[in-house]
Short mmCIF file of C-alpha atoms in Angstrom, two decimals:
data_model
loop_
_atom_site.label_atom_id
_atom_site.label_comp_id
_atom_site.label_asym_id
_atom_site.label_seq_id
_atom_site.Cartn_x
_atom_site.Cartn_y
_atom_site.Cartn_z
CA MET A 1 -0.20 0.12 -0.29
CA VAL A 2 1.44 3.88 -1.27
CA ARG A 3 0.20 7.24 -0.42
CA ALA A 4 -2.09 8.77 -3.53
CA ALA A 5 -3.73 11.35 -4.53
CA VAL A 6 -6.55 9.83 -5.99
CA LEU A 7 -9.97 12.15 -8.37
CA PRO A 8 -13.00 9.89 -7.37
CA ALA A 9 -14.55 12.06 -10.47
CA VAL A 10 -14.78 15.09 -12.63
CA GLY A 11 -15.18 17.79 -10.68
CA SER A 12 -14.40 15.39 -7.12
CA PRO A 13 -11.74 17.22 -4.88
CA LEU A 14 -8.94 14.40 -4.87
CA GLU A 15 -8.67 12.18 -2.10
CA ILE A 16 -5.44 11.58 -1.09
CA THR A 17 -5.79 8.12 0.13
CA GLU A 18 -3.41 4.54 0.75
CA ILE A 19 -3.89 2.63 -1.94
CA ASP A 20 -2.54 -1.40 -3.75
CA LEU A 21 0.30 -0.86 -5.75
CA PRO A 22 1.01 -4.38 -7.56
CA GLU A 23 4.37 -5.44 -8.70
CA PRO A 24 5.13 -5.10 -12.67
CA GLY A 25 3.80 -7.41 -14.76
CA PRO A 26 5.65 -7.40 -17.81
CA GLY A 27 7.01 -4.58 -19.69
CA GLN A 28 6.59 -2.88 -16.58
CA VAL A 29 8.45 -0.73 -14.12
CA ARG A 30 7.51 0.23 -10.23
CA VAL A 31 9.28 3.44 -9.36
CA ARG A 32 9.94 4.80 -6.01
CA LEU A 33 8.72 9.00 -6.12
CA ALA A 34 12.16 11.94 -5.29
CA ALA A 35 9.54 14.27 -6.43
CA ALA A 36 6.51 15.61 -9.49
CA GLY A 37 5.36 18.80 -10.06
CA VAL A 38 2.31 20.27 -10.62
CA CYS A 39 1.37 21.44 -14.21
CA HIS A 40 -2.22 22.93 -15.33
CA SER A 41 -2.53 20.10 -17.32
CA ASP A 42 -3.34 18.19 -13.39
CA LEU A 43 -5.57 20.81 -12.81
CA SER A 44 -6.85 20.07 -16.26
CA LEU A 45 -7.76 17.01 -15.34
CA THR A 46 -10.00 18.20 -12.03
CA ASN A 47 -12.26 20.10 -13.93
CA GLY A 48 -12.55 18.06 -17.13
CA THR A 49 -11.10 20.66 -19.58
CA MET A 50 -8.90 17.23 -20.90
CA ARG A 51 -9.93 13.44 -20.11
CA VAL A 52 -9.28 10.54 -18.98
CA PRO A 53 -10.02 7.70 -17.37
CA VAL A 54 -11.99 7.83 -14.10
CA PRO A 55 -10.65 7.78 -11.21
CA ALA A 56 -8.17 7.86 -11.47
CA VAL A 57 -4.34 9.23 -9.57
CA LEU A 58 -2.89 12.11 -11.39
CA GLY A 59 0.62 13.82 -11.78
CA HIS A 60 2.51 13.52 -14.93
CA GLU A 61 5.43 15.61 -14.32
CA GLY A 62 7.75 13.14 -12.32
CA ALA A 63 11.33 11.25 -11.20
CA GLY A 64 12.88 8.65 -8.74
CA THR A 65 14.34 5.31 -8.98
CA VAL A 66 13.27 2.37 -10.39
CA VAL A 67 12.83 -0.61 -6.61
CA ALA A 68 11.94 -3.92 -9.54
CA VAL A 69 11.34 -4.73 -12.68
CA GLY A 70 9.05 -6.49 -14.85
CA GLU A 71 10.35 -10.13 -16.63
CA GLY A 72 11.76 -8.30 -20.08
CA VAL A 73 12.90 -4.79 -18.89
CA THR A 74 15.69 -4.07 -20.16
CA SER A 75 16.68 -0.35 -20.68
CA VAL A 76 16.87 0.26 -16.41
CA ALA A 77 17.79 -1.92 -13.59
CA PRO A 78 16.41 -1.18 -9.85
CA GLY A 79 18.12 1.20 -8.35
CA ALA A 80 18.80 3.83 -11.60
CA PRO A 81 17.67 6.87 -11.32
CA VAL A 82 14.52 7.85 -13.93
CA VAL A 83 11.93 10.91 -15.41
CA LEU A 84 8.81 9.55 -16.02
CA ASN A 85 7.48 9.72 -20.05
CA TRP A 86 4.14 11.00 -20.02
CA ALA A 87 3.95 10.11 -23.39
CA PRO A 88 5.55 7.96 -24.97
CA SER A 89 5.98 7.55 -28.94
CA CYS A 90 4.68 4.57 -30.38
CA GLY A 91 6.81 5.18 -33.44
CA SER A 92 4.76 3.14 -35.54
CA CYS A 93 2.06 4.58 -36.60
CA HIS A 94 1.93 8.00 -39.06
CA PRO A 95 3.47 11.26 -36.98
CA CYS A 96 6.16 8.65 -35.67
CA SER A 97 6.99 7.80 -39.26
CA LEU A 98 7.19 11.04 -39.62
CA GLY A 99 9.35 12.05 -36.68
CA GLU A 100 6.83 13.91 -35.44
CA VAL A 101 6.95 11.59 -31.68
CA TRP A 102 5.06 14.30 -29.97
CA LEU A 103 1.50 13.50 -32.12
CA CYS A 104 1.91 9.79 -31.37
CA VAL A 105 -2.11 8.72 -31.21
CA ASN A 106 -0.39 6.46 -29.32
CA ALA A 107 0.23 8.00 -26.41
CA LEU A 108 -1.69 7.97 -24.02
CA ASN A 109 -3.10 4.43 -24.76
CA GLY A 110 -2.15 3.68 -21.49
CA ALA A 111 -4.20 6.17 -19.10
CA ALA A 112 -7.80 3.18 -19.79
CA SER A 113 -5.86 0.85 -18.12
CA VAL A 114 -6.46 -0.09 -14.58
CA TYR A 115 -2.53 -0.78 -12.23
CA ALA A 116 -4.12 0.38 -8.59
CA ARG A 117 -6.89 -0.79 -6.81
CA THR A 118 -8.67 1.31 -3.71
CA ALA A 119 -8.52 -0.44 0.07
CA ASP A 120 -11.92 -1.58 -1.40
CA GLY A 121 -11.45 -2.36 -4.07
CA THR A 122 -12.33 0.21 -6.08
CA GLU A 123 -9.99 0.13 -9.37
CA LEU A 124 -7.92 3.11 -10.63
CA HIS A 125 -6.53 4.55 -13.87
CA PRO A 126 -2.77 6.17 -14.34
CA GLY A 127 -3.98 9.43 -14.92
CA LEU A 128 -2.33 10.38 -18.26
CA ASN A 129 -0.16 7.09 -18.18
CA VAL A 130 2.22 7.34 -14.62
CA ALA A 131 0.43 8.35 -11.75
CA ALA A 132 3.12 10.40 -10.03
CA PHE A 133 1.49 12.34 -7.71
CA ALA A 134 1.41 9.20 -5.32
CA GLU A 135 4.92 6.89 -3.36
CA GLU A 136 5.09 4.76 -5.74
CA THR A 137 3.86 3.58 -9.17
CA VAL A 138 3.75 1.38 -11.94
CA VAL A 139 4.80 2.03 -15.73
CA ALA A 140 5.60 1.00 -18.69
CA GLU A 141 9.32 0.52 -19.23
CA ASN A 142 8.71 3.42 -22.50
CA CYS A 143 7.65 5.33 -20.11
CA LEU A 144 11.34 6.26 -18.56
CA LEU A 145 13.71 7.21 -19.22
CA PRO A 146 17.44 7.55 -17.30
CA LEU A 147 17.91 10.55 -15.99
CA PRO A 148 21.64 11.90 -17.48
CA ASP A 149 24.47 12.68 -15.04
CA GLY A 150 24.93 15.24 -12.80
CA ILE A 151 20.95 17.03 -12.16
CA PRO A 152 19.45 16.57 -8.31
CA LEU A 153 16.43 13.53 -8.47
CA THR A 154 14.09 16.04 -6.24
CA GLU A 155 14.69 19.12 -9.12
CA ALA A 156 14.82 16.39 -11.70
CA ALA A 157 10.90 15.56 -11.89
CA LEU A 158 10.55 19.28 -14.04
CA LEU A 159 11.97 18.09 -16.80
CA GLY A 160 9.02 15.76 -17.60
CA CYS A 161 6.38 18.18 -18.46
CA ALA A 162 7.46 22.23 -17.57
CA VAL A 163 10.95 22.62 -19.21
CA LEU A 164 11.08 19.74 -21.96
CA THR A 165 7.38 22.14 -22.92
CA GLY A 166 8.91 25.75 -22.50
CA TYR A 167 11.98 24.42 -24.29
CA GLY A 168 11.16 22.36 -26.61
CA ALA A 169 8.80 25.54 -27.22
CA VAL A 170 11.28 28.12 -28.38
CA HIS A 171 14.41 25.86 -29.25
CA HIS A 172 11.55 22.78 -32.27
CA SER A 173 8.15 25.17 -32.66
CA ALA A 174 9.21 28.85 -32.79
CA LYS A 175 12.68 28.39 -33.67
CA VAL A 176 14.35 31.53 -31.52
CA GLN A 177 17.29 32.96 -33.42
CA PRO A 178 20.31 34.72 -31.27
CA GLY A 179 19.29 38.69 -31.26
CA GLU A 180 15.42 37.77 -31.92
CA THR A 181 12.53 39.33 -29.17
CA VAL A 182 10.01 37.12 -27.33
CA ALA A 183 7.31 37.89 -25.49
CA VAL A 184 6.20 35.12 -23.54
CA PHE A 185 2.94 35.59 -22.45
CA GLY A 186 1.96 33.18 -18.64
CA VAL A 187 4.69 32.82 -15.88
CA GLY A 188 3.84 29.11 -14.45
CA GLY A 189 5.90 26.61 -14.41
CA VAL A 190 6.30 26.10 -18.29
CA GLY A 191 6.28 30.58 -18.86
CA LEU A 192 9.42 30.30 -15.88
CA ALA A 193 11.24 27.55 -17.82
CA THR A 194 10.16 29.31 -21.06
CA LEU A 195 11.59 32.44 -20.24
CA GLN A 196 14.82 30.53 -19.35
CA SER A 197 14.59 28.14 -22.86
CA ALA A 198 14.96 32.60 -24.89
CA ARG A 199 17.22 32.68 -22.36
CA ILE A 200 19.58 30.53 -23.31
CA ALA A 201 18.91 31.02 -27.17
CA GLY A 202 20.23 33.76 -26.47
CA ALA A 203 17.67 36.18 -27.66
CA ALA A 204 17.98 39.72 -27.21
CA GLN A 205 15.19 41.07 -25.65
CA ILE A 206 12.52 38.98 -23.92
CA ILE A 207 9.17 39.76 -22.38
CA ALA A 208 7.57 39.07 -19.37
CA VAL A 209 3.50 38.26 -19.83
CA ASP A 210 2.10 38.01 -15.83
CA VAL A 211 -1.98 39.11 -14.41
CA SER A 212 0.03 38.66 -11.34
CA PRO A 213 2.10 41.49 -10.45
CA GLU A 214 4.15 39.69 -7.84
CA LYS A 215 5.76 37.07 -10.51
CA GLU A 216 8.36 40.19 -12.28
CA GLY A 217 11.21 38.46 -9.91
CA LEU A 218 10.99 35.64 -11.02
CA ALA A 219 10.08 36.32 -14.60
CA ARG A 220 13.70 38.69 -14.84
CA ALA A 221 15.55 35.65 -11.95
CA ALA A 222 13.84 33.25 -15.53
CA GLY A 223 15.77 35.33 -18.04
CA ALA A 224 13.08 38.59 -18.50
CA THR A 225 14.36 42.09 -19.93
CA ASP A 226 10.87 43.46 -19.16
CA PHE A 227 7.47 42.57 -17.48
CA VAL A 228 4.76 44.18 -18.24
CA VAL A 229 1.17 43.36 -16.52
CA ALA A 230 -1.26 41.47 -18.66
CA SER A 231 -4.18 44.98 -19.83
CA GLU A 232 -6.44 45.90 -22.01
CA ALA A 233 -3.61 47.48 -23.38
CA THR A 234 -0.48 44.60 -23.30
CA ALA A 235 0.20 44.50 -27.23
CA LYS A 236 0.17 48.22 -27.06
CA ASP A 237 2.49 47.58 -24.59
CA ILE A 238 4.49 44.87 -25.69
CA ARG A 239 4.94 47.76 -29.04
CA ARG A 240 6.22 50.27 -27.30
CA LEU A 241 8.67 47.82 -25.48
CA THR A 242 9.78 46.79 -28.60
CA GLY A 243 10.27 50.68 -30.47
CA GLY A 244 6.94 50.34 -32.13
CA GLN A 245 6.95 46.78 -34.25
CA GLY A 246 6.99 44.16 -31.81
CA THR A 247 8.24 41.13 -30.60
CA ASP A 248 9.64 38.19 -33.37
CA VAL A 249 7.41 35.64 -31.51
CA ALA A 250 5.48 35.22 -28.94
CA VAL A 251 4.33 31.83 -26.60
CA GLU A 252 1.58 31.91 -25.32
CA CYS A 253 1.61 29.52 -22.00
CA VAL A 254 -2.02 30.27 -20.07
CA GLY A 255 -4.62 28.72 -22.87
CA ARG A 256 -7.17 31.08 -22.97
CA ALA A 257 -8.89 33.52 -25.97
CA VAL A 258 -7.46 36.16 -24.54
CA THR A 259 -4.50 36.01 -24.11
CA ILE A 260 -3.56 33.54 -28.15
CA ARG A 261 -5.07 36.32 -29.50
CA THR A 262 -2.91 39.45 -27.38
CA ALA A 263 -0.34 37.44 -28.37
CA TRP A 264 -0.48 37.41 -31.55
CA GLU A 265 -1.20 41.27 -31.68
CA SER A 266 1.89 41.47 -30.02
CA THR A 267 3.63 40.47 -32.47
CA ARG A 268 5.75 42.70 -35.81
CA ARG A 269 4.52 42.13 -38.98
CA GLY A 270 5.55 38.38 -39.27
CA GLY A 271 5.45 37.57 -36.60
CA ARG A 272 4.98 34.44 -34.93
CA THR A 273 2.93 32.80 -31.62
CA THR A 274 3.90 29.24 -30.71
CA VAL A 275 0.62 28.24 -27.89
CA VAL A 276 1.56 26.23 -25.28
CA GLY A 277 -0.94 27.25 -22.78
CA ILE A 278 -3.56 23.97 -22.56
CA GLY A 279 -7.92 25.61 -23.01
CA GLY A 280 -10.75 24.79 -23.61
CA LYS A 281 -13.24 24.12 -25.93
CA ASP A 282 -15.25 27.40 -25.62
CA GLN A 283 -12.03 29.39 -25.26
CA GLN A 284 -13.12 30.53 -29.44
CA VAL A 285 -10.34 32.54 -31.28
CA THR A 286 -11.11 34.94 -34.20
CA PHE A 287 -9.57 36.56 -37.26
CA ASN A 288 -9.84 38.39 -39.43
CA ALA A 289 -8.79 37.66 -43.16
CA LEU A 290 -7.64 40.53 -44.29
CA GLU A 291 -5.59 41.38 -40.81
CA ILE A 292 -3.78 37.30 -41.22
CA PHE A 293 -2.41 38.45 -45.00
CA HIS A 294 -2.45 42.00 -43.86
CA TRP A 295 0.18 41.08 -40.85
CA GLY A 296 1.51 37.63 -41.91
CA ARG A 297 1.60 36.54 -38.62
CA THR A 298 1.83 32.61 -38.43
CA LEU A 299 0.39 31.00 -35.00
CA ALA A 300 1.54 28.06 -34.37
CA GLY A 301 -0.04 24.80 -31.99
CA CYS A 302 3.04 23.30 -30.05
CA VAL A 303 2.09 19.69 -28.65
CA TYR A 304 5.16 18.77 -25.14
CA GLY A 305 7.44 21.44 -27.07
CA ASN A 306 6.96 19.32 -30.18
CA SER A 307 10.16 18.31 -28.33
CA ASP A 308 11.91 14.26 -28.62
CA PRO A 309 12.73 13.41 -24.48
CA ALA A 310 14.70 11.07 -26.05
CA ALA A 311 16.90 12.80 -27.72
CA ASP A 312 16.48 16.27 -25.45
CA LEU A 313 16.60 14.98 -22.51
CA PRO A 314 20.58 14.77 -22.93
CA VAL A 315 20.24 18.15 -24.10
CA LEU A 316 19.11 19.44 -21.31
CA ALA A 317 20.95 18.34 -18.88
CA GLY A 318 24.39 19.79 -20.34
CA HIS A 319 21.96 23.41 -20.14
CA ILE A 320 21.59 22.06 -16.26
CA ARG A 321 25.93 20.71 -15.37
CA SER A 322 26.84 24.50 -17.21
CA GLY A 323 24.92 26.69 -15.30
CA ARG A 324 22.87 28.23 -18.45
CA LEU A 325 19.59 26.36 -16.99
CA ASP A 326 18.50 26.24 -13.04
CA LEU A 327 15.62 23.67 -12.17
CA GLY A 328 15.52 25.36 -8.77
CA SER A 329 14.49 29.44 -9.55
CA MET A 330 11.68 27.49 -10.73
CA VAL A 331 10.50 26.24 -8.23
CA SER A 332 8.31 28.05 -5.44
CA GLU A 333 7.07 26.15 -2.95
CA ARG A 334 7.73 22.44 -1.60
CA ILE A 335 4.62 20.14 0.01
CA GLY A 336 3.24 16.94 0.44
CA LEU A 337 -0.04 15.16 -1.05
CA ASP A 338 -2.08 17.55 1.06
CA GLY A 339 -1.27 19.75 -0.30
CA ILE A 340 -2.24 20.12 -3.35
CA PRO A 341 -5.43 21.73 -3.48
CA ALA A 342 -3.76 23.26 -2.21
CA ALA A 343 -1.24 24.53 -4.78
CA PHE A 344 -4.69 23.90 -7.10
CA ASP A 345 -6.05 27.14 -5.24
CA ASN A 346 -2.97 29.12 -6.17
CA MET A 347 -2.63 28.12 -9.86
CA ILE A 348 -6.42 29.38 -10.54
CA ALA A 349 -5.00 32.86 -8.63
CA GLY A 350 -1.94 33.26 -10.79
CA LYS A 351 -0.22 32.58 -7.50
CA GLY A 352 4.16 31.11 -8.18
CA GLY A 353 6.21 29.25 -10.37
CA ARG A 354 5.61 25.87 -10.02
CA ALA A 355 5.04 23.16 -6.63
CA LEU A 356 6.33 20.54 -6.04
CA VAL A 357 6.15 17.36 -4.26
CA VAL A 358 8.82 15.98 -2.90
CA PHE A 359 9.24 12.47 -1.57
#
């Protein structure tokens, strides 16, 4: 039995309870979690914006140590430090055949499986495949990435979602070049990773935008050269800061129609906007045909940073070891499982960076 955060139904509060976690079967691995990040996607699962089978153990951004392996597992052994990969690619579907592994159509098949039970026998699903809001979890072998040497295991949890997403948004989707100007909308966990990644890419000016003035310090520590408190005048403020032109790139990390539209308006003619935030179906973004032609801007979606985790993790490890990427500075609070509901409340209120569940 291990403690876990269980979502009994969409719209219900999380229940911190003990669950019966079986030993790993063929092709499976049991992992003792060191830490798990509290991501906005977890909140989206609780309110139905994103849907997975329930009841489920949530949490998808985590790192830990292998404690047992099932028959046929060859890539990891007990004692190995690992990062959880919530969206493993199958390697055989059409997107995978094109090298677009972040769009794998089979990536979340494991979320429909039954991986554990509550004390009364109720079947539980593993959230986004990996069920990281628990002291231990059992996952498929392909849901694990070996942690490169020299990376602190606790902070490595952030590599499982926020950092891969923010880094990929800058380097793979927007393809920020040295000397370009970048605006980042939303200074949460992904936004902080995006700001650091824009700095690593050599952006000459990095403008952070958030509704909370209290986040300016976090933003500047991550690499922002300017900070704008979100308002109806945000696009004008950004153009003023960029000599009347707008930025070359905007990265939207919020997932709201008004923010997406503002990010697009904040770029120069011919600018590029990458949307990372996950919004609901009710968030409709509109453009007229003439402005699309006149401004010549591009608007692109971005899934998991358009990343190949196996290829990107060693690159990120190099940035961490060199000091260019600081995982610890992204963490605004360290909590236990019982602190997850309050972390959700802070997220809704726009407070802080990344909350990290430490086991």
